[in-house]
Coordinates of C-alpha atoms in Angstrom, one line a residue:
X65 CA -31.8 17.7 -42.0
X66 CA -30.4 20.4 -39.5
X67 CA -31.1 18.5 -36.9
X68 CA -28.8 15.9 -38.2
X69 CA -26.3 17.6 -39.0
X70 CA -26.3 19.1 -35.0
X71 CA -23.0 17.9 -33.2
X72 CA -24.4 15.5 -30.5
X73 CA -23.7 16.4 -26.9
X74 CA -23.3 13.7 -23.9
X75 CA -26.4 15.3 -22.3
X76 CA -28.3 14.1 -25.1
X77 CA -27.7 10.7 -24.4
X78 CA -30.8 8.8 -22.1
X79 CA -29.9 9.7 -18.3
X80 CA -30.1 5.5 -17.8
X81 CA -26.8 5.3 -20.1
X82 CA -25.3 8.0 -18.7
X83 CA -25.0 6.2 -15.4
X84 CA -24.3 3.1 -16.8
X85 CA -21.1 4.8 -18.5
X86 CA -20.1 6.9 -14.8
X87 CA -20.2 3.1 -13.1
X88 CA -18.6 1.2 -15.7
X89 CA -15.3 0.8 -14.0
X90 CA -13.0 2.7 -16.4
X91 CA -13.6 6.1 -14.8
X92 CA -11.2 7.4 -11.7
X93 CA -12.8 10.1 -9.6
X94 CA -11.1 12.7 -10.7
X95 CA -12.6 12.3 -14.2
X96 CA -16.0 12.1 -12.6
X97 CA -15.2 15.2 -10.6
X98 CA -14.3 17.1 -14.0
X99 CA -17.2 15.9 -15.7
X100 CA -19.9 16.7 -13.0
X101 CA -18.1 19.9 -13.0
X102 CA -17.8 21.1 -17.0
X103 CA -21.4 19.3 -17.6
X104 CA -24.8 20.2 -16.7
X105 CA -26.0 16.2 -17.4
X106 CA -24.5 15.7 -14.1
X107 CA -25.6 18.2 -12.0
X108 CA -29.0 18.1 -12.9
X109 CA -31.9 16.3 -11.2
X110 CA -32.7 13.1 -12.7
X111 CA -35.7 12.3 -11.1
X112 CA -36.4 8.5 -10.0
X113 CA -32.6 7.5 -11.4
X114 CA -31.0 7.5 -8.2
X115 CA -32.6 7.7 -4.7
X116 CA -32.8 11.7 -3.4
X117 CA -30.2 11.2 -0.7
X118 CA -27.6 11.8 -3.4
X119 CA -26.5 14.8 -4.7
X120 CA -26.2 14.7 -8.5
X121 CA -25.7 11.5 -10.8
X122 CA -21.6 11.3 -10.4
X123 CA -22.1 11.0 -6.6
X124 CA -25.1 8.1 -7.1
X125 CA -22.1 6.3 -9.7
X126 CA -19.4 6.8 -7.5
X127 CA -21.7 5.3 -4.8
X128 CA -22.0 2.2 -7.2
X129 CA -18.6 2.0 -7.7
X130 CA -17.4 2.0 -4.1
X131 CA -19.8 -1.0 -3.5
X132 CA -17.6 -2.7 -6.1
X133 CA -14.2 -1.9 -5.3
X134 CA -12.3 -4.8 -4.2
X135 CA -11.2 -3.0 -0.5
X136 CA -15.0 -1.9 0.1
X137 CA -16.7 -4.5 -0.6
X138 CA -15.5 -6.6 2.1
X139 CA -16.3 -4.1 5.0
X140 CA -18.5 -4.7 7.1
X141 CA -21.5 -2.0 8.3
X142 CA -19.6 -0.5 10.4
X143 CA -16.0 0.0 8.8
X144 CA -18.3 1.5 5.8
X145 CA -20.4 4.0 7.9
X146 CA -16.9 5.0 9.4
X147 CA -15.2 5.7 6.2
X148 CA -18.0 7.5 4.9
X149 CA -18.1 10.0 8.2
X150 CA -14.5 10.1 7.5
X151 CA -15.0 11.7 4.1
X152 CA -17.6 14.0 5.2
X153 CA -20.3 12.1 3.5
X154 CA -18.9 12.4 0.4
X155 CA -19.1 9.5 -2.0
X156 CA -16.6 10.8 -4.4
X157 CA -13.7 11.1 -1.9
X158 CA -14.7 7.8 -0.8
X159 CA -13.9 6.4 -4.1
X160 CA -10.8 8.5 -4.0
X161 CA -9.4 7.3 -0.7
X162 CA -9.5 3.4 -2.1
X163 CA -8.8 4.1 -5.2
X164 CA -5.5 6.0 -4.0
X165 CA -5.0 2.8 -1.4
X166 CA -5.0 0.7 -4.1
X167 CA -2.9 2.7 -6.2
X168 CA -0.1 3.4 -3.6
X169 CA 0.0 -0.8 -3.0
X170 CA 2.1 -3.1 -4.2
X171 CA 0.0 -5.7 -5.3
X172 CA 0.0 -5.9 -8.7
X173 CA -1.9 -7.4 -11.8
X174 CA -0.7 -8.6 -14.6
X175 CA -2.0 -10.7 -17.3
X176 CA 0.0 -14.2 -16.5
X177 CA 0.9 -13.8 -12.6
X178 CA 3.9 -15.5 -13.2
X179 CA 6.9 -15.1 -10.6
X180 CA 10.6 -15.2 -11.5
X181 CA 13.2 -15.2 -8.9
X182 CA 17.2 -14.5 -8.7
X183 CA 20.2 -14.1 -6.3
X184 CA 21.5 -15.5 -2.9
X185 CA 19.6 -18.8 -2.6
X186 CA 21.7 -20.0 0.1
X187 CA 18.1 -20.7 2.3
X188 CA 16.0 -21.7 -0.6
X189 CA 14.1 -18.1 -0.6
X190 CA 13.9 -18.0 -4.4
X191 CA 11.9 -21.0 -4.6
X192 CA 14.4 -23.3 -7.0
X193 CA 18.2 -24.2 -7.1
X194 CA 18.9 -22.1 -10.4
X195 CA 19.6 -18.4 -8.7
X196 CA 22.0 -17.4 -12.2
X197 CA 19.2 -15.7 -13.5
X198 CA 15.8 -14.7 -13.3
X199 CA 13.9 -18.3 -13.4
X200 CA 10.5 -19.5 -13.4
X201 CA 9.5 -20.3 -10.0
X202 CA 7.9 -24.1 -11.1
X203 CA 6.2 -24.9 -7.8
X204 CA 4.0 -21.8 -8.9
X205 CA 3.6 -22.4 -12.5
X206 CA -0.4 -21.8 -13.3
X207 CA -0.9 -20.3 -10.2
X208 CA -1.1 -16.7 -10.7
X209 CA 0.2 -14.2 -8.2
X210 CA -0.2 -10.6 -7.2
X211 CA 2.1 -9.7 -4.7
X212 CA 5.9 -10.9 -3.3
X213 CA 7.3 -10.4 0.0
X214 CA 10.9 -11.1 1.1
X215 CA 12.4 -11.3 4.5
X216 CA 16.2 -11.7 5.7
X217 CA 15.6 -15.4 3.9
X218 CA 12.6 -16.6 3.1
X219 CA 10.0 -15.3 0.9
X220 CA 5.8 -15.0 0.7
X221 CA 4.0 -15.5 -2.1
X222 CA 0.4 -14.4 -2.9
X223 CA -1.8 -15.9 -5.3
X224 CA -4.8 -14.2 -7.2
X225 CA -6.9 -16.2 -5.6
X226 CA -6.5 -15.0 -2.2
X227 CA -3.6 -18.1 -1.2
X228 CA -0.5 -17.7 0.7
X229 CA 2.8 -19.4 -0.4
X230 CA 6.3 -19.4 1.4
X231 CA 9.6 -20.7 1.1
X232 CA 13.1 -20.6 2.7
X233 CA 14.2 -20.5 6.1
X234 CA 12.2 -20.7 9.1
X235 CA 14.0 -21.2 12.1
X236 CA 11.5 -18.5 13.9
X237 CA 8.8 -20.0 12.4
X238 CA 8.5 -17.1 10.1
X239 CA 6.8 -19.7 7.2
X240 CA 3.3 -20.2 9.1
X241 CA 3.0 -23.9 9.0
X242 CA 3.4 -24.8 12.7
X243 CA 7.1 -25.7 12.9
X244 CA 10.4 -24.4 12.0
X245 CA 11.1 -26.3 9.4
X246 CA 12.6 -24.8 6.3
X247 CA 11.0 -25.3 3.2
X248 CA 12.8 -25.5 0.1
X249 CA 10.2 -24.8 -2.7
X250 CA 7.2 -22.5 -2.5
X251 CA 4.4 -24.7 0.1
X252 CA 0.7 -23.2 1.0
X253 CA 0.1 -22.1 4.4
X254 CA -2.4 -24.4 5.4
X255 CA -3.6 -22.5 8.5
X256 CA -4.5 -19.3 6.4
X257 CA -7.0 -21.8 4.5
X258 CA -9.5 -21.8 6.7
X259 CA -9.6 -18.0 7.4
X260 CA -10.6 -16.5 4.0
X261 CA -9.1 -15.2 1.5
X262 CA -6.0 -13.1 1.9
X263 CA -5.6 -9.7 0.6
X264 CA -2.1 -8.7 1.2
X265 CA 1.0 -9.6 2.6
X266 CA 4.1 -7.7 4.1
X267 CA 7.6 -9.7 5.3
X268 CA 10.0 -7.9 8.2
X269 CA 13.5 -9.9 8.9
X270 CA 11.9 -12.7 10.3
X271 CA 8.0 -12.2 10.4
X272 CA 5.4 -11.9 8.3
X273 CA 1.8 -10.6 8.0
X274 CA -0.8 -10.8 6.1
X275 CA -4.1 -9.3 6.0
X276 CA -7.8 -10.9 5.0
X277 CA -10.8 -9.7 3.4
X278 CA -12.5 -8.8 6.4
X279 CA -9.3 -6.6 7.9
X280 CA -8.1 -9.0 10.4
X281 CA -4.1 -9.0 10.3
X282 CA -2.5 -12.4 11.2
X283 CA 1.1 -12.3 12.5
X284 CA 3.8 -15.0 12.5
X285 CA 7.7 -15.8 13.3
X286 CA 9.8 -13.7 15.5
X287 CA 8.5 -12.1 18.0
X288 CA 11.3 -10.0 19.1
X289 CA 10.6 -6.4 19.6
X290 CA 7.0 -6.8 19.9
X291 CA 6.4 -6.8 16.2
X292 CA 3.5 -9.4 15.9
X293 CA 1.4 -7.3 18.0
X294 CA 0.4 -9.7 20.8
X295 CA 2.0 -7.9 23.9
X296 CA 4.7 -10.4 24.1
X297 CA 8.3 -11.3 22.6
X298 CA 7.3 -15.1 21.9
X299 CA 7.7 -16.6 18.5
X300 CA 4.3 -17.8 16.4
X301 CA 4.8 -20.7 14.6
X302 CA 1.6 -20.2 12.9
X303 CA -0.9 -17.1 11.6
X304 CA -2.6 -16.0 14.7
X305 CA -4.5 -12.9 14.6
X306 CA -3.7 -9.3 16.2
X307 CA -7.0 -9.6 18.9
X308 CA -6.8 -5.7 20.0
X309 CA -8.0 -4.8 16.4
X310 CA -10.8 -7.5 16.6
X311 CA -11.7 -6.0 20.0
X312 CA -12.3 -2.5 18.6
X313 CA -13.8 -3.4 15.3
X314 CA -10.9 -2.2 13.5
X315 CA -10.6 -3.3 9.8
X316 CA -7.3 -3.2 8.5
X317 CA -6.1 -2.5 4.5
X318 CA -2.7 -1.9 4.2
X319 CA 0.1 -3.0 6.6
X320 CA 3.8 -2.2 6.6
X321 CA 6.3 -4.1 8.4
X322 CA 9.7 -2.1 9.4
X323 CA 13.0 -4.2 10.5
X324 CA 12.1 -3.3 14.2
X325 CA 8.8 -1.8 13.9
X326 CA 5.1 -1.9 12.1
X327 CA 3.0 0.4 10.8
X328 CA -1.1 -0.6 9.3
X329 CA -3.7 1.7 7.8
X330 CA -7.2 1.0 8.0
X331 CA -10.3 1.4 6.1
X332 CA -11.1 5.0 8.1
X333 CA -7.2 6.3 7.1
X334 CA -6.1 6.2 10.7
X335 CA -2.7 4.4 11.3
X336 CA -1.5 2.4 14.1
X337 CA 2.1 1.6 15.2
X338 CA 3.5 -1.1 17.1
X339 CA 6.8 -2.5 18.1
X340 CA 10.7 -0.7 18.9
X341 CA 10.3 2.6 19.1
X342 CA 14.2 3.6 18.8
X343 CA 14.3 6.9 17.0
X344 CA 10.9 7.6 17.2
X345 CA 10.0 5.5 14.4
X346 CA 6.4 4.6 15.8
X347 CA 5.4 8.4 15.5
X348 CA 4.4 8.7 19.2
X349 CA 7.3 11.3 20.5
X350 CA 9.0 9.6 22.3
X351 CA 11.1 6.5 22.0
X352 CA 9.1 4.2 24.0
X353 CA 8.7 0.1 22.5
X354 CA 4.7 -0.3 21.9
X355 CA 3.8 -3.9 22.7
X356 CA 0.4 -3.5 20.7
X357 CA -1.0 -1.6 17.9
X358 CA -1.2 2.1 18.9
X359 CA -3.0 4.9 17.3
X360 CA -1.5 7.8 16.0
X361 CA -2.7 10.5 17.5
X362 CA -1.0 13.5 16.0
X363 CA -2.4 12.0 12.2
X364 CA -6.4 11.5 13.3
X365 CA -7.8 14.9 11.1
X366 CA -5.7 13.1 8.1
X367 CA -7.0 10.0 6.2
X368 CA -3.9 8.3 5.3
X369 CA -3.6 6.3 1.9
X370 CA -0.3 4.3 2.5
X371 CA 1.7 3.6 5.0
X372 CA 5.6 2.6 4.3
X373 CA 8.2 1.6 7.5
X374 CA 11.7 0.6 7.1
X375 CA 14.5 0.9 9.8
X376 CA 13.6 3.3 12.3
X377 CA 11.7 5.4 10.1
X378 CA 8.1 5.6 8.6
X379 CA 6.4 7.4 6.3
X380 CA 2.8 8.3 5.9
X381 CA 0.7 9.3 2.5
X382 CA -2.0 11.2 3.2
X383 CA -5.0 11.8 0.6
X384 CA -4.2 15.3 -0.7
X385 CA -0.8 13.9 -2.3
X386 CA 1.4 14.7 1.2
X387 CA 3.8 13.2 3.1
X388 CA 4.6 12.9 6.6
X389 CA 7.8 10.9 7.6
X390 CA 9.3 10.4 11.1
X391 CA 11.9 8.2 12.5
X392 CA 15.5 8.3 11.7
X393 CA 17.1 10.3 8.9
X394 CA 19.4 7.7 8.1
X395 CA 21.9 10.0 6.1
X396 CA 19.2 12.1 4.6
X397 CA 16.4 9.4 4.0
X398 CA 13.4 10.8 5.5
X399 CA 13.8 13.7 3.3
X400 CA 13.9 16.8 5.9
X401 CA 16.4 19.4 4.2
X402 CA 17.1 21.6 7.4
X403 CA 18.0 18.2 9.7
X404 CA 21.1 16.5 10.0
X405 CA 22.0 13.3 8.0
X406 CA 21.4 11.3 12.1
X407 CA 19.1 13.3 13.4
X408 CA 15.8 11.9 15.0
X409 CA 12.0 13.1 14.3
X410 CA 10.1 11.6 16.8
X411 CA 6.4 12.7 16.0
X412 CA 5.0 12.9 12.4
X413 CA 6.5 15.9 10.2
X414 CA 5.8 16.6 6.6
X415 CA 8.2 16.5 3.9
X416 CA 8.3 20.5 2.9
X417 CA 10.6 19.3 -0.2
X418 CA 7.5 17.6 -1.5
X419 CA 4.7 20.2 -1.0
X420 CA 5.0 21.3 -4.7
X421 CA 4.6 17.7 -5.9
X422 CA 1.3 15.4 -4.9
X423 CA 2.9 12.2 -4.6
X424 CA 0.9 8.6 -5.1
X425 CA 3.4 6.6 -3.5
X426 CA 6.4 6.2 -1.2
X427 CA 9.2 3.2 -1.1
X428 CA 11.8 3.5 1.6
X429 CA 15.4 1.2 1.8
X430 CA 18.0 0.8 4.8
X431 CA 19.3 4.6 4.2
X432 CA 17.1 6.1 0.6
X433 CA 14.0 6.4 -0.1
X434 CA 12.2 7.0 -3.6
X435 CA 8.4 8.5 -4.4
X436 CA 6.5 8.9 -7.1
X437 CA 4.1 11.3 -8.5
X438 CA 0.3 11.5 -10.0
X439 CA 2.3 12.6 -13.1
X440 CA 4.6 10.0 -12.9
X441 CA 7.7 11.5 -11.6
X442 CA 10.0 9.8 -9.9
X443 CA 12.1 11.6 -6.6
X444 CA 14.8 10.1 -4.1
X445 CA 16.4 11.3 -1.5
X446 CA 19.0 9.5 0.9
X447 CA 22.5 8.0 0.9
X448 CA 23.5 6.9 -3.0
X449 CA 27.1 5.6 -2.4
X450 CA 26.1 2.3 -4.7
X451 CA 23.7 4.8 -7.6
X452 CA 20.5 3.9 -6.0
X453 CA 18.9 6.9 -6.3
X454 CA 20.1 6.6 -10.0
X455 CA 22.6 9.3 -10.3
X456 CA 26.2 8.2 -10.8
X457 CA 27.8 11.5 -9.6
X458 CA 25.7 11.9 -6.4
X459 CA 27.2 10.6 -2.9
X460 CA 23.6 11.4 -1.2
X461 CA 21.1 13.8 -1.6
X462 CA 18.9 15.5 1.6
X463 CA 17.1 17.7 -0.6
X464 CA 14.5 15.1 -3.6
X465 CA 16.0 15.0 -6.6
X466 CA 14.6 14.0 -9.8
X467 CA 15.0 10.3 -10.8
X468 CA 15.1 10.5 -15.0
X469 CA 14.5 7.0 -16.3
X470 CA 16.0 6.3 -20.3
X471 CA 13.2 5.4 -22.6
X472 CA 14.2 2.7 -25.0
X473 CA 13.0 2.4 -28.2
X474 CA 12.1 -0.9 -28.8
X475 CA 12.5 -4.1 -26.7
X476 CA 15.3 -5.4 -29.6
X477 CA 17.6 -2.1 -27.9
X478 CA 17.1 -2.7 -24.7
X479 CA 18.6 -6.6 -24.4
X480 CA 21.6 -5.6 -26.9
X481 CA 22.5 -3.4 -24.4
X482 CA 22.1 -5.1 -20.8
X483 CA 23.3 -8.5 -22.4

């Protein structure tokens, strides 16, 4: 009866279900650090469960769970043995590094997919003639998306399903289909259909680029400052792929593309830049253009997580919650508190401002910038003439300041008051 009455431990539970909970999907790796480290069932040996080349059960499930993740799974041999040399053999911050890419992206999921659009529709961007309000895009109705991009004006759409959708103008040929004609409604990019699916997408003024499963980045449109990557200032009127990364077995995850410039992350956490260099927004030191992708030298012992680029200035997220901006401060938006409002920062500095914080991701405009935290905090720093950092007695702000969002009660509150 004693023995019934015993509170029941998880290190009671059959070894077998205690790896099929670690792998389930529902963990993050900080929960599996914490319980490998408050729990003997962990740590211990488990013969003939997992192969002897692990160390302990949570780095066998965070092997599993790797294998599964969306931005893993894809790689191929070598893009995986590079990552895992990258994280010194250790599964765990594996798992950490994509699941803090994927974190830090925009690419979202949400139960429907649906995509509502608004505002100046003078090109057809927003996908329909209504621009009052937020509307339905129909051209996309039951076809759920993950992720919008918007250039000057014209706009990307990607589906769940790995499909690429624009709209708008295309006079640079900026829509992907082979002509600049502009397209009024949301059409599919036919010559992405035959290269797999796509996993994300990123819009500059008047190019685009978007990213498969197997890492290769295809550029389009404008090609003025070197931003499609090719070496040259011609126009692509259709996706063609960036060949120096292909050359070098280089699989890319996240790209970012700047008015002037471009920044991409791949599956190692080493980023490239490429394009105008004015202000030292490609990281490099100087303020030389880079007609091709570029490796960052001064970031190689860091394995990035995000990269973000806006005009003349980038940032860079690096695993350990820290972040590295260069470029121009554009009245205080790259976050440096002893530089001036126009200075430059030509090579790869981090933000001191954030150190106390570990930040998941980072979201720069033409002069502010906003981040958030892994407690959900929300900073910005930058020009605030129009309250865009949220304050309404601020003119700017060099040093972060806190970003406080209301918290409405109900739903009912929140449309009496905005309507």
């Amino acid at each position: 009866m004693a023995d019934l009455l015993r509170p029941t431990s998880i290190e009671d539970l059959p070894s077998h279900l205690i790896v099929e909970i670690l792998s389930c999907g529902k963990l993050s790796v900080v929960d599996l650090v914490c319980l490998e480290l408050v729990s003997r069932a962990f740590r211990g040996s488990h013969h003939g469960l997992f192969p002897p080349s692990f160390r302990s059960l949570v780095d066998f499930a965070a092997f599993q769970l790797c294998g599964s993740h969306p931005i893993y799974a894809p790689m191929s041999p070598n893009a995986r043995n590079g990552v895992f040399n990258r994280c010194r053999g250790n599964w765990k911050r594996v798992l950490r590094f994509l699941q803090s890419v994927e974190q830090s992206s925009n690419v979202v999921e949400t139960s429907l997919g649906n995509v509502f659009t608004c505002g100046d529709n003078s090109s057809f961007f927003c996908g329909h003639r209504d621009v009052g309000r937020p509307r339905l895009v129909d051209a996309l109705r039951g076809i759920p998306c993950k992720q919008v991009a918007t250039g000057l004006s014209f706009t990307i759409f990607l589906t769940r399903q790995g499909h690429v959708y624009t709209c708008g103008a295309n006079s640079h040929g900026q829509l992907g289909h082979g002509d600049t004609n502009d397209r009024p409604i949301p059409t599919i990019v036919e010559p992405l259909e035959s290269v797999g699916a796509i996993a994300q997408i990123a819009a500059g003024p008047s190019y685009s680029l978007v990213i498969t499963d197997d890492g290769t980045i295809h550029s389009f449109g404008s090609g003025a400052n070197f931003c499609l990557g090719h070496g040259l200032q011609r126009n692509e009127l259709q996706p063609r792929p960036i060949q120096s990364f292909i050359r070098q077995d280089i699989h890319i995850v996240r790209v970012s593309a700047g008015d002037e410039h471009v920044v991409a992350l791949d599956s190692s956490g080493f980023v490239y830049t490429w394009g105008k260099g004015y202000c030292g927004a490609l990281g490099h030191g100087d303020e030389v253009d880079k007609t091709t992708p570029e490796l960052l030298y001064s970031l190689r012992s860091h394995v990035a997580v995000q990269v973000c680029a806006s005009k003349r200035k980038t940032f860079v997220l690096v695993d350990d919650g820290s972040v590295y901006g260069f470029g121009w401060m554009a009245f205080g938006s790259l976050g440096f508190t002893d530089r001036g409002a126009s200075d430059k920062i030509t090579k790869p500095r981090i933000l001191d401002s954030l150190r106390p914080y570990h930040i998941s991701q980072v979201s720069t405009g033409l002069y502010h910038t906003v981040v958030v935290t892994n407690r959900g905090q929300i900073f910005g720093f930058g020009d605030n003439e129009r309250a865009q950092l949220g304050h309404d007695t601020l003119r700017g702000c060099l040093r972060p300041t806190e970003i406080f969002v209301p918290e409405m009660e109900n739903n009912a509150g929140f449309v009496s008051e905005t309507g």
